[in-house]
Coordinates of C-alpha atoms (C1' of nucleotides) in Angstrom, one line a residue:
Chain J
M1 CA 0.0 0.0 0.0
T2 CA 1.3 3.4 -0.9
R3 CA 1.7 6.1 1.7
N4 CA -1.3 7.9 0.3
A5 CA -3.5 4.8 0.5
E6 CA -2.4 4.2 4.1
T7 CA -3.2 7.8 5.0
A8 CA -6.6 7.6 3.4
R9 CA -7.3 4.4 5.2
L10 CA -6.5 6.0 8.5
L11 CA -8.9 8.8 7.8
Y12 CA -11.7 6.4 6.7
K13 CA -11.2 4.5 10.1
V14 CA -11.4 7.8 12.1
G15 CA -14.5 8.8 10.2
A16 CA -16.1 5.4 10.9
V17 CA -15.3 5.8 14.6
F18 CA -16.9 9.2 14.8
R19 CA -20.0 7.7 13.2
I20 CA -20.2 5.0 15.9
L21 CA -19.3 7.1 18.9
E22 CA -21.1 10.3 18.1
G23 CA -23.5 9.5 15.3
D24 CA -22.2 12.6 13.6
T25 CA -22.6 11.9 9.9
F26 CA -21.3 15.3 8.8
R27 CA -18.0 14.9 10.7
T28 CA -17.7 11.4 9.3
R29 CA -18.3 12.7 5.8
A30 CA -15.6 15.3 6.3
Y31 CA -13.1 12.6 7.2
F32 CA -14.3 10.4 4.3
N33 CA -14.0 13.4 1.9
A34 CA -10.5 14.1 3.0
A35 CA -9.6 10.4 2.7
T36 CA -10.9 10.3 -0.9
A37 CA -9.0 13.4 -1.8
I38 CA -5.8 12.0 -0.5
E39 CA -6.4 8.6 -2.2
N40 CA -6.7 10.5 -5.5
L41 CA -3.5 12.6 -5.1
S42 CA -0.8 11.5 -7.5
D43 CA 2.0 13.2 -5.5
P44 CA 3.0 11.4 -2.4
I45 CA 1.5 13.2 0.6
E46 CA 4.9 13.5 2.2
D47 CA 6.2 15.4 -0.8
L48 CA 3.3 17.9 -0.5
Y49 CA 4.1 18.2 3.2
S50 CA 7.8 18.9 2.5
K51 CA 6.9 21.5 -0.1
N52 CA 4.4 23.1 2.3
N53 CA 1.5 22.3 -0.1
L54 CA -0.9 20.5 2.2
E55 CA -3.2 23.5 2.0
G56 CA -4.0 22.6 -1.6
I57 CA -5.9 19.4 -0.7
P58 CA -9.6 19.9 -1.0
G59 CA -11.6 18.8 2.1
V60 CA -8.5 19.0 4.3
G61 CA -8.8 21.9 6.7
E62 CA -6.9 23.2 9.6
N63 CA -7.7 20.3 12.0
I64 CA -7.1 17.3 9.6
R65 CA -4.0 19.1 8.3
R66 CA -2.6 19.2 11.8
Y67 CA -3.3 15.5 12.3
L68 CA -1.7 14.7 8.9
I69 CA 1.5 16.5 9.9
E70 CA 1.6 14.5 13.1
Y71 CA 1.1 11.3 11.1
I72 CA 3.8 12.1 8.6
K73 CA 6.3 13.0 11.3
H74 CA 5.5 10.2 13.9
G75 CA 3.7 7.5 12.0
K76 CA 0.6 7.9 14.3
V77 CA -1.8 10.4 15.7
R78 CA -2.3 10.4 19.4
H79 CA -5.9 11.7 19.2
F80 CA -6.8 9.0 16.7
E81 CA -5.2 6.2 18.7
S82 CA -7.2 7.1 21.8
Q83 CA -10.4 7.1 19.7
F84 CA -9.6 3.7 18.1
K85 CA -9.4 2.2 21.6
K86 CA -13.1 2.9 22.1
V87 CA -14.2 0.4 19.4
P88 CA -13.3 -3.2 18.6
A89 CA -10.4 -3.2 16.1
G90 CA -12.0 -6.1 14.2
M91 CA -14.6 -3.8 12.7
F92 CA -12.2 -2.1 10.3
P93 CA -11.4 -5.0 7.9
L94 CA -15.1 -5.8 7.8
M95 CA -15.8 -2.4 6.2
D96 CA -14.0 -3.6 3.1
I97 CA -17.0 -5.9 2.3
R98 CA -19.5 -4.3 -0.1
G99 CA -22.7 -3.4 1.8
V100 CA -21.0 -3.4 5.2
G101 CA -20.4 0.1 6.5
P102 CA -19.3 1.5 9.8
I103 CA -22.4 0.6 11.7
T104 CA -22.9 -3.0 10.4
A105 CA -19.2 -3.7 11.0
Y106 CA -19.4 -2.3 14.5
K107 CA -22.4 -4.3 15.4
I108 CA -20.8 -7.6 14.2
A109 CA -17.4 -6.9 15.8
K110 CA -19.0 -5.8 19.1
K111 CA -21.3 -8.8 19.3
F112 CA -18.7 -11.4 18.6
H113 CA -15.8 -9.7 20.3
L114 CA -13.7 -9.2 17.2
N115 CA -11.0 -7.2 18.9
D116 CA -8.2 -8.1 16.5
A117 CA -8.0 -6.7 13.0
S118 CA -5.9 -9.5 11.5
S119 CA -8.2 -12.3 12.5
A120 CA -11.6 -10.6 12.1
G121 CA -12.1 -11.8 8.5
E122 CA -11.6 -15.5 9.3
K123 CA -13.7 -15.2 12.4
L124 CA -16.6 -13.7 10.4
K125 CA -16.4 -16.6 7.9
K126 CA -16.8 -19.0 10.9
I127 CA -19.7 -17.0 12.3
L128 CA -21.5 -17.1 8.9
K129 CA -20.9 -20.8 8.6
Q130 CA -22.5 -21.4 12.0
G131 CA -25.4 -19.1 10.9
R132 CA -25.0 -16.9 14.0
I133 CA -25.2 -13.5 12.4
T134 CA -28.9 -13.5 13.0
E135 CA -28.2 -13.4 16.8
I136 CA -27.6 -9.6 16.3
E137 CA -30.8 -7.6 16.7
G138 CA -32.2 -6.4 13.4
F139 CA -30.1 -8.9 11.4
K140 CA -32.2 -11.6 9.6
E141 CA -31.5 -14.3 7.1
R142 CA -31.4 -11.8 4.2
T143 CA -28.7 -9.7 5.8
E144 CA -26.7 -12.9 6.4
S145 CA -26.9 -14.1 2.8
K146 CA -26.1 -10.6 1.6
I147 CA -22.9 -10.5 3.5
R148 CA -22.1 -14.1 2.5
K149 CA -22.6 -13.2 -1.2
A150 CA -20.5 -10.0 -0.9
L151 CA -17.7 -12.1 0.6
E152 CA -17.8 -14.5 -2.4
V153 CA -17.8 -11.6 -4.9
K154 CA -14.8 -10.1 -3.0
A155 CA -12.9 -13.4 -3.1
G156 CA -13.2 -13.4 -6.9
G157 CA -12.5 -9.7 -7.3
K158 CA -9.7 -8.2 -9.4
Q159 CA -7.6 -5.1 -9.1
R160 CA -8.3 -2.0 -11.1
L161 CA -8.4 -2.6 -14.9
L162 CA -6.3 -0.8 -17.3
L163 CA -8.4 1.4 -19.6
A164 CA -7.2 -0.7 -22.5
E165 CA -8.5 -3.9 -20.9
A166 CA -11.8 -2.3 -19.9
L167 CA -12.7 -0.8 -23.2
P168 CA -13.0 -4.0 -25.2
V169 CA -15.1 -5.6 -22.4
A170 CA -17.3 -2.5 -22.5
S171 CA -17.5 -2.5 -26.2
L172 CA -18.8 -6.1 -26.4
F173 CA -21.4 -5.1 -23.8
L174 CA -22.4 -2.0 -25.8
D175 CA -22.7 -4.2 -29.0
Y176 CA -25.1 -6.5 -27.1
L177 CA -27.2 -3.5 -25.8
K178 CA -27.4 -1.8 -29.1
Q179 CA -28.9 -4.9 -30.7
S180 CA -32.1 -4.4 -28.9
P181 CA -34.8 -2.3 -30.6
L182 CA -35.8 -1.2 -27.1
I183 CA -32.5 0.6 -26.6
I184 CA -32.0 3.9 -28.4
E185 CA -28.5 4.7 -27.1
A186 CA -25.9 3.1 -24.8
E187 CA -22.8 4.8 -23.4
P188 CA -20.0 3.9 -21.0
L189 CA -20.0 6.0 -17.8
G190 CA -17.8 7.0 -14.9
S191 CA -14.0 6.7 -15.1
L192 CA -14.3 4.8 -18.3
R193 CA -15.9 7.8 -20.0
R194 CA -13.5 10.2 -18.3
K195 CA -10.7 8.0 -19.8
L196 CA -8.8 7.4 -16.5
P197 CA -5.7 5.2 -17.0
T198 CA -7.3 2.6 -14.8
V199 CA -11.0 1.9 -14.0
G200 CA -12.6 0.1 -11.1
D201 CA -15.7 -1.2 -12.8
I202 CA -17.6 -1.0 -16.1
D203 CA -20.5 1.4 -15.9
M204 CA -23.1 1.5 -18.7
A205 CA -26.0 3.9 -19.4
I206 CA -28.9 2.8 -21.5
C207 CA -31.6 5.1 -23.0
S208 CA -35.1 3.8 -23.8
Q209 CA -38.7 4.7 -24.0
K210 CA -39.4 1.6 -22.0
P211 CA -36.7 1.6 -19.2
G212 CA -38.1 -1.4 -17.3
E213 CA -38.1 -3.7 -20.4
A214 CA -34.7 -2.3 -21.5
M215 CA -33.2 -3.2 -18.0
T216 CA -34.6 -6.7 -18.3
Y217 CA -33.0 -7.1 -21.7
A218 CA -29.6 -5.7 -20.4
L219 CA -29.7 -8.2 -17.5
E220 CA -30.0 -11.1 -19.9
Y221 CA -26.5 -10.3 -21.3
P222 CA -24.9 -13.8 -21.5
E223 CA -21.7 -12.5 -20.0
I224 CA -23.4 -11.6 -16.7
A225 CA -22.4 -14.2 -14.1
H226 CA -24.9 -13.0 -11.5
V227 CA -27.0 -9.9 -10.6
I228 CA -25.9 -8.4 -7.3
T229 CA -28.6 -5.7 -7.0
R230 CA -31.5 -5.2 -9.4
G231 CA -33.7 -2.2 -9.9
D232 CA -35.6 -0.5 -12.7
K233 CA -33.2 2.4 -12.7
V234 CA -29.9 1.0 -11.5
S235 CA -28.6 -2.6 -11.4
H236 CA -25.3 -3.9 -10.3
V237 CA -23.9 -7.1 -11.8
K238 CA -20.8 -9.3 -11.9
L239 CA -19.5 -10.3 -15.3
R240 CA -18.1 -13.8 -16.0
S241 CA -14.7 -12.1 -16.6
G242 CA -14.7 -11.2 -12.9
Y243 CA -15.4 -7.5 -13.4
E244 CA -18.3 -5.7 -11.9
A245 CA -20.6 -3.5 -13.9
D246 CA -23.4 -0.9 -13.1
I247 CA -26.2 -0.5 -15.5
K248 CA -28.2 2.8 -15.4
N249 CA -31.4 3.5 -17.1
S250 CA -32.9 6.7 -18.6
L251 CA -35.7 8.1 -20.7
P252 CA -34.6 9.9 -23.8
N253 CA -35.7 13.3 -22.5
Q254 CA -33.5 12.8 -19.4
W255 CA -30.5 11.2 -21.2
G256 CA -28.3 14.3 -20.9
S257 CA -28.8 14.6 -17.2
L258 CA -28.1 10.9 -16.7
L259 CA -24.9 11.0 -18.6
Q260 CA -23.8 14.1 -16.7
H261 CA -24.6 12.6 -13.4
Y262 CA -23.0 9.3 -13.7
T263 CA -19.9 10.4 -15.6
G264 CA -18.8 12.3 -12.5
S265 CA -16.4 12.7 -11.1
K266 CA -17.8 12.9 -7.6
F267 CA -15.9 16.1 -6.9
H268 CA -17.0 17.7 -10.1
N269 CA -20.6 16.9 -9.4
I270 CA -20.4 18.1 -5.8
K271 CA -18.9 21.4 -6.8
L272 CA -21.4 21.8 -9.6
R273 CA -24.4 21.1 -7.3
T274 CA -23.1 23.3 -4.5
K275 CA -22.8 26.2 -6.9
A276 CA -26.2 25.5 -8.4
L277 CA -27.8 25.4 -5.0
G278 CA -26.6 29.0 -4.5
K279 CA -28.8 29.9 -7.5
G280 CA -31.8 27.9 -6.1
L281 CA -31.2 25.0 -8.5
S282 CA -31.1 21.4 -7.5
L283 CA -29.3 19.0 -9.9
S284 CA -29.9 15.3 -10.2
E285 CA -29.8 12.5 -12.8
Y286 CA -33.3 13.5 -13.8
G287 CA -32.6 17.1 -14.6
I288 CA -32.5 20.5 -12.9
R289 CA -35.2 21.3 -10.3
K290 CA -36.1 25.0 -10.1
G291 CA -38.7 25.3 -7.3
K292 CA -41.3 22.7 -8.1
R293 CA -40.5 22.5 -11.8
L294 CA -38.1 19.8 -13.1
I295 CA -36.4 20.7 -16.4
D296 CA -35.4 17.9 -18.7
F297 CA -32.2 17.7 -20.7
S298 CA -31.7 15.2 -23.6
T299 CA -28.1 16.3 -24.1
E300 CA -25.2 17.2 -21.8
E301 CA -24.5 20.3 -23.8
D302 CA -27.9 21.7 -22.9
F303 CA -27.4 20.7 -19.3
Y304 CA -24.2 22.7 -19.0
K305 CA -25.6 25.5 -21.1
F306 CA -28.6 25.9 -18.7
L307 CA -26.1 26.4 -15.9
G308 CA -24.4 29.2 -17.8
M309 CA -21.4 27.1 -18.9
T310 CA -19.7 25.9 -22.0
Y311 CA -19.6 22.1 -22.5
I312 CA -17.0 20.4 -20.3
P313 CA -15.4 17.4 -21.9
P314 CA -15.5 14.3 -19.7
E315 CA -11.7 14.1 -19.4
L316 CA -11.7 17.5 -17.5
R317 CA -14.4 16.7 -15.0
E318 CA -12.2 16.4 -11.9
D319 CA -12.9 19.7 -10.2
H320 CA -9.5 21.0 -11.2
G321 CA -10.8 24.4 -12.1
E322 CA -12.9 23.4 -15.1
I323 CA -16.2 24.6 -13.7
E324 CA -15.0 28.1 -13.1
M325 CA -13.4 28.3 -16.5
A326 CA -16.5 26.9 -18.2
V327 CA -18.5 29.8 -16.6
D328 CA -16.0 32.3 -18.2
S329 CA -16.0 30.3 -21.5
S330 CA -12.2 30.1 -21.1
L331 CA -11.7 26.3 -21.2
P332 CA -8.7 25.3 -23.4
I333 CA -9.4 23.6 -26.8
L334 CA -8.0 20.2 -26.2
V335 CA -5.8 18.2 -28.6
K336 CA -7.7 15.6 -30.7
E337 CA -6.6 12.3 -32.2
S338 CA -7.0 13.8 -35.7
D339 CA -4.5 16.5 -34.9
I340 CA -1.7 13.9 -34.7
K341 CA 0.7 13.9 -37.6
G342 CA 3.3 11.4 -36.6
D343 CA 4.8 9.0 -34.0
L344 CA 8.4 9.3 -33.0
H345 CA 8.7 6.4 -30.6
I346 CA 8.5 3.1 -32.6
H347 CA 10.7 0.1 -32.3
S348 CA 11.7 -1.8 -35.5
D349 CA 12.6 -5.4 -35.9
F350 CA 16.2 -4.6 -36.8
D351 CA 18.0 -7.4 -34.9
F352 CA 21.1 -6.4 -32.9
P353 CA 22.5 -6.7 -29.3
S354 CA 20.0 -4.2 -27.9
S355 CA 19.9 -3.1 -24.3
H356 CA 16.2 -3.9 -24.1
D357 CA 13.5 -5.7 -26.2
I358 CA 13.5 -5.1 -30.0
G359 CA 10.3 -4.6 -32.1
S360 CA 8.6 -7.5 -33.8
T361 CA 7.3 -6.0 -37.1
T362 CA 9.1 -4.8 -40.2
L363 CA 9.6 -1.2 -41.1
T364 CA 7.5 -1.7 -44.2
S365 CA 4.5 -2.7 -42.1
I366 CA 5.1 0.3 -39.8
L367 CA 5.2 2.7 -42.8
K368 CA 2.0 1.1 -44.2
Q369 CA 0.2 1.6 -40.9
A370 CA 1.5 5.2 -40.7
D371 CA 0.2 5.9 -44.2
D372 CA -3.2 4.4 -43.1
Y373 CA -3.2 6.9 -40.2
K374 CA -2.4 9.6 -42.7
Y375 CA 0.8 10.5 -40.7
E376 CA 3.3 12.9 -42.3
Y377 CA 6.3 11.3 -40.5
V378 CA 7.4 8.4 -38.3
G379 CA 10.5 8.1 -36.2
I380 CA 12.2 4.8 -35.4
S381 CA 13.7 4.8 -32.0
D382 CA 15.1 1.4 -31.0
H383 CA 16.8 0.9 -27.7
N384 CA 20.5 1.7 -27.7
P385 CA 23.1 -1.1 -28.2
K386 CA 24.1 -2.8 -25.0
Y387 CA 26.0 -0.4 -22.8
T388 CA 28.6 -2.8 -21.6
D389 CA 30.0 -5.8 -23.6
L390 CA 30.3 -3.7 -26.7
S391 CA 33.1 -1.3 -27.8
D392 CA 32.3 2.1 -29.2
K393 CA 33.6 0.8 -32.6
E394 CA 31.1 -2.1 -32.5
K395 CA 28.3 0.2 -31.5
E396 CA 29.1 2.5 -34.4
K397 CA 29.1 -0.5 -36.8
I398 CA 25.7 -1.6 -35.4
L399 CA 24.1 1.9 -35.8
T400 CA 25.5 2.3 -39.3
K401 CA 24.1 -1.0 -40.3
R402 CA 20.7 -0.1 -38.7
R403 CA 20.6 3.2 -40.6
D404 CA 21.4 1.5 -43.9
Y405 CA 18.8 -1.2 -43.3
L406 CA 16.1 1.4 -42.4
L407 CA 16.9 3.6 -45.3
R408 CA 16.9 0.7 -47.8
E409 CA 13.5 -0.6 -46.5
F410 CA 12.1 3.0 -46.6
Q411 CA 13.2 3.6 -50.2
S412 CA 11.8 0.2 -51.4
Y413 CA 8.5 1.1 -49.7
E414 CA 8.4 4.5 -51.4
K415 CA 9.0 2.8 -54.8
K416 CA 6.2 0.4 -54.1
V417 CA 3.6 2.9 -53.1
K418 CA 4.9 5.4 -55.7
K419 CA 4.6 8.4 -53.5
R420 CA 7.0 10.4 -51.4
T421 CA 4.8 12.0 -48.7
L422 CA 5.7 10.1 -45.6
K423 CA 9.0 11.1 -43.9
L424 CA 11.3 8.8 -41.9
L425 CA 13.3 10.0 -39.0
I426 CA 16.0 7.8 -37.4
G427 CA 16.2 8.2 -33.7
L428 CA 17.2 6.1 -30.7
E429 CA 15.9 5.5 -27.2
V430 CA 18.9 5.9 -25.0
D431 CA 19.1 4.7 -21.3
I432 CA 19.7 7.3 -18.6
R433 CA 22.3 5.6 -16.3
P434 CA 22.0 6.0 -12.6
D435 CA 24.8 8.6 -12.6
G436 CA 23.1 10.6 -15.4
K437 CA 25.4 9.4 -18.1
R438 CA 23.7 8.5 -21.4
A439 CA 24.2 4.9 -22.6
L440 CA 25.7 6.2 -25.8
S441 CA 28.7 8.3 -26.6
D442 CA 28.2 12.0 -27.8
K443 CA 29.9 11.1 -31.1
L444 CA 27.3 8.4 -31.8
L445 CA 24.5 10.6 -30.6
D446 CA 25.5 13.1 -33.3
T447 CA 24.8 10.5 -36.0
L448 CA 21.1 10.4 -35.0
D449 CA 18.2 12.7 -36.0
Y450 CA 17.1 12.8 -32.4
A451 CA 17.3 10.8 -29.1
I452 CA 14.7 9.9 -26.5
V453 CA 16.4 9.7 -23.2
A454 CA 14.7 7.5 -20.6
I455 CA 15.2 5.8 -17.3
H456 CA 15.2 1.9 -17.5
S457 CA 16.9 1.0 -14.2
S458 CA 17.5 2.1 -10.6
F459 CA 14.0 3.6 -10.2
N460 CA 14.4 4.0 -6.4
L461 CA 17.0 6.8 -6.3
S462 CA 16.4 9.9 -4.2
V463 CA 14.5 12.9 -5.5
K464 CA 17.8 14.7 -5.8
D465 CA 19.7 11.9 -7.6
N466 CA 16.8 11.3 -10.1
T467 CA 16.4 15.0 -10.8
L468 CA 20.2 15.3 -11.4
R469 CA 20.4 12.3 -13.7
I470 CA 17.5 13.5 -15.8
L471 CA 18.9 17.0 -16.2
D472 CA 22.4 15.6 -17.0
A473 CA 21.0 13.2 -19.6
L474 CA 19.1 16.0 -21.4
D475 CA 22.3 18.1 -21.6
H476 CA 23.1 17.4 -25.3
P477 CA 21.6 18.9 -28.4
K478 CA 20.4 15.6 -29.7
A479 CA 19.0 14.4 -26.4
I480 CA 15.8 16.4 -26.9
I481 CA 12.9 14.2 -25.7
L482 CA 12.5 12.8 -22.1
G483 CA 10.8 9.4 -22.6
H484 CA 8.2 7.9 -20.2
P485 CA 9.4 10.4 -17.6
T486 CA 8.2 8.9 -14.3
G487 CA 8.8 5.3 -15.3
R488 CA 5.5 4.1 -13.8
L489 CA 3.9 0.9 -14.8
L490 CA 0.2 1.0 -13.9
N491 CA -0.7 -1.6 -11.2
Q492 CA 3.0 -2.7 -11.1
R493 CA 5.5 0.1 -10.4
D494 CA 5.2 3.5 -8.8
S495 CA 6.5 6.7 -10.4
I496 CA 10.1 7.6 -9.6
Q497 CA 10.6 10.5 -7.1
A498 CA 12.0 13.6 -8.7
D499 CA 11.8 17.4 -8.5
W500 CA 9.4 17.9 -11.4
D501 CA 9.3 21.7 -11.1
K502 CA 13.0 21.8 -11.6
I503 CA 12.8 19.4 -14.6
F504 CA 9.9 21.3 -16.2
D505 CA 11.7 24.6 -15.7
Y506 CA 14.8 23.2 -17.4
C507 CA 12.9 21.8 -20.3
K508 CA 11.1 25.1 -20.9
S509 CA 14.4 27.0 -20.8
N510 CA 16.3 24.6 -23.0
N511 CA 13.6 23.6 -25.5
K512 CA 13.4 20.0 -24.3
I513 CA 10.3 18.0 -25.1
I514 CA 8.4 15.8 -22.6
E515 CA 7.0 12.6 -23.9
I516 CA 3.4 11.6 -23.1
N517 CA 3.9 7.8 -23.5
A518 CA 0.7 6.3 -24.9
S519 CA 1.4 2.7 -24.0
P520 CA -1.8 1.7 -21.9
S521 CA 0.3 0.3 -19.1
R522 CA 2.3 3.5 -18.8
L523 CA 0.3 6.6 -19.8
D524 CA 3.3 8.5 -18.6
L525 CA 3.3 11.6 -17.9
P526 CA 0.5 11.4 -15.3
D527 CA -2.3 13.9 -15.9
D528 CA -1.6 16.2 -13.0
L529 CA 2.1 16.5 -14.0
I530 CA 1.0 17.3 -17.6
M531 CA -1.1 20.1 -16.2
E532 CA 1.9 21.3 -14.1
A533 CA 4.3 21.1 -17.0
G534 CA 1.8 23.0 -19.1
K535 CA 1.9 25.9 -16.6
Y536 CA 5.7 26.1 -17.3
G537 CA 5.0 26.3 -21.0
V538 CA 6.7 22.9 -21.7
K539 CA 6.0 21.2 -25.0
F540 CA 5.0 17.6 -25.2
I541 CA 5.1 14.8 -27.8
I542 CA 2.6 11.9 -27.7
N543 CA 4.4 8.7 -28.7
T544 CA 3.1 5.1 -28.7
D545 CA 6.4 3.3 -27.8
S546 CA 5.1 0.6 -30.2
H547 CA 7.0 -2.7 -30.4
N548 CA 4.7 -4.0 -33.1
T549 CA 2.5 -2.4 -35.7
S550 CA -0.8 -3.1 -33.9
Q551 CA 0.4 -1.0 -30.9
M552 CA 0.5 2.1 -33.1
E553 CA -3.3 2.4 -32.4
F554 CA -2.4 3.2 -28.8
M555 CA -2.0 6.8 -29.9
K556 CA -5.6 7.5 -28.8
Y557 CA -4.8 6.5 -25.2
G558 CA -2.0 9.1 -25.3
V559 CA -4.3 11.7 -26.7
W560 CA -6.9 11.0 -24.0
Q561 CA -4.1 11.3 -21.3
A562 CA -3.0 14.6 -22.8
R563 CA -6.6 15.9 -22.7
R564 CA -6.9 14.8 -19.0
G565 CA -3.8 17.0 -18.5
W566 CA -5.5 20.0 -20.2
A567 CA -3.1 19.9 -23.2
G568 CA -4.1 21.7 -26.4
R569 CA -2.8 21.2 -29.9
S570 CA -0.3 24.0 -29.7
Q571 CA 1.5 22.2 -26.8
I572 CA 2.0 19.0 -28.7
I573 CA 4.8 19.0 -31.2
N574 CA 3.7 15.9 -33.2
T575 CA 0.7 18.0 -34.3
L576 CA 3.1 20.1 -36.3
S577 CA 3.8 19.7 -40.0
Y578 CA 7.1 18.0 -40.9
Q579 CA 8.7 21.3 -41.8
K580 CA 7.9 22.8 -38.4
L581 CA 8.8 19.7 -36.6
Q582 CA 12.3 19.8 -38.2
S583 CA 12.9 23.2 -36.7
V584 CA 11.7 22.1 -33.2
L585 CA 14.1 19.1 -33.4
N586 CA 17.0 21.3 -34.7
L587 CA 17.3 19.1 -37.8
E588 CA 19.3 20.4 -40.7
K589 CA 17.3 20.9 -43.8
Chain K
dG1 C1' -14.6 18.7 10.4
dC2 C1' -15.0 21.7 6.2
dC3 C1' -16.2 26.0 4.1
dG4 C1' -18.0 30.7 1.8
dT5 C1' -21.2 34.9 -5.3
dT6 C1' -27.1 34.4 1.0
dT7 C1' -21.6 32.9 5.0
dT8 C1' -16.9 33.0 10.3
dC9 C1' -22.4 30.3 11.6
dG10 C1' -25.0 26.9 10.0
dG11 C1' -25.4 24.5 6.4
dC12 C1' -23.2 20.2 4.3
dC13 C1' -25.0 16.7 -3.5
dC14 C1' -28.6 13.7 -4.4
dG15 C1' -31.1 9.7 -5.2
dA16 C1' -31.2 4.4 -5.8
dC17 C1' -31.4 0.1 -3.6
dT18 C1' -31.7 -3.2 0.4
dG19 C1' -33.5 -4.9 4.5
dT20 C1' -36.6 -4.6 8.1
dT21 C1' -40.6 -2.3 8.7
dT22 C1' -45.0 0.6 7.2
dT23 C1' -41.4 5.6 7.3
dC24 C1' -36.5 4.8 8.0
dA25 C1' -31.5 3.6 8.5
dG26 C1' -27.5 2.1 6.2
dT27 C1' -24.7 1.9 2.2
dC28 C1' -23.2 3.1 -2.3
dG29 C1' -21.7 5.8 -6.3

DNA sequence: GCCGTTTTCGGCCCGACTGTTTTCAGTCG
């Protein structure tokens, strides 16, 4: 568990205790809100603390901030510890079960003396087996079976899905839904629609004149393993693939309100509704209530327009200032997939002693794919030759051979298609060594059109060392792109620690380009850092890092990621024409 | 406990679904 997740969990626990001890739902909500906000931070909370930035966390006020500082400094909070002693510790793990909140967990833990967090789960299973849950007042057989079912679902649960794993699952579901004449429209919702790099479950909206019948049809989807909750308006199911899905239902005249409501994010909606309340308007998935009148919205555009705002693209709906800017009509015009004119991070199948994996498809098929996408240029950037084991002479030989091979293939492709529109650039992805040296000599670097420098080892260095090694590695005219900057692998490896302000400042001053790596398991730079870099005026390039031709379609994930970071076309250099790109990369004509 | 285009006091997004009761509490997103 990351430090942020641990901190969030602590606050959830405290909130739960206040719910039990004082019945104060608002104080509980305050702690839960703070916990959610910290969970969603992408900077580690200790970094914010050391930069004196804790004030910026929404929902964290003076009191919680003080407790957080105590927690960061000492690993615990005295006030919290004394509160925890007043409830059985076994209640907390029970709250991880769907449908079990603070009060249910407390009642179970209290009744059966679950005073130890580590054994509470096993003890609960035993109690369920013996059918003893009904000994608690107000708990009948249905509650018992609900908890039992939730435990089964939890046991078969999976971690968050990559967006690229979720979209195909969603798309099959959409195909099924759209087959029915009852269903006029179907759309993904939630984090899937906001294009978060990972999503928790697969939410679907359906639009029908006969919502009840449409829901019945949706629940007959053969991929549904079982229905967890079922309603005319909302149902929750578990798919055979192990993933959970929500299905929401709407009439056509309320379709816009429904999409808006369930696309979220939660923070975006809370801000929107709080602001609307000030004008005497109450927002819901059914529309906007003004006094006794409910106003319908069949499109989201009309919904936002009624509130005096321009349309806010789903990728921006995180309460990062988009609501205020939509009121002023000052939202940025975001980059689109059709703006992209090339991809400079593609690995070819040229076979040599490479420091990392080589690509698996020929240059010809890469060029053909690029032509299909109507690109103006592609750049091949294989990994550098092995750093050790090879002499500089041998490396030079390899790189010359590679250049000859690529040019020969390129010319033969041009002849075949009888046109000369697509341009080829020959680059290289060069390792940043732990000490900041590049894994290629300056002399060989000069033979390239450009180099992408990137970290591939020693991810756990200090903030200072990582910052220094990145700045050192960029200090050469050909080392112009910083590849997958944080090195994160979603669900697998955290981002490196570095002083990003310093790096962005350097990039802006020295015309270095930051890569937004579109590989679905990377999506690196993270969205909040894209926003941060954007404030410095740094330019980006969206690259796929393709190791075979089929991965070139990942460009759309990079574009979505850029949009989540508020990036417009003018900030992305691979929206430029080839001529302008040459000047950005300092290429001789 | 948080927070401010009715505010430093007095509200706190909004509604669905479930279970146990018949008007509501708990949980979820």
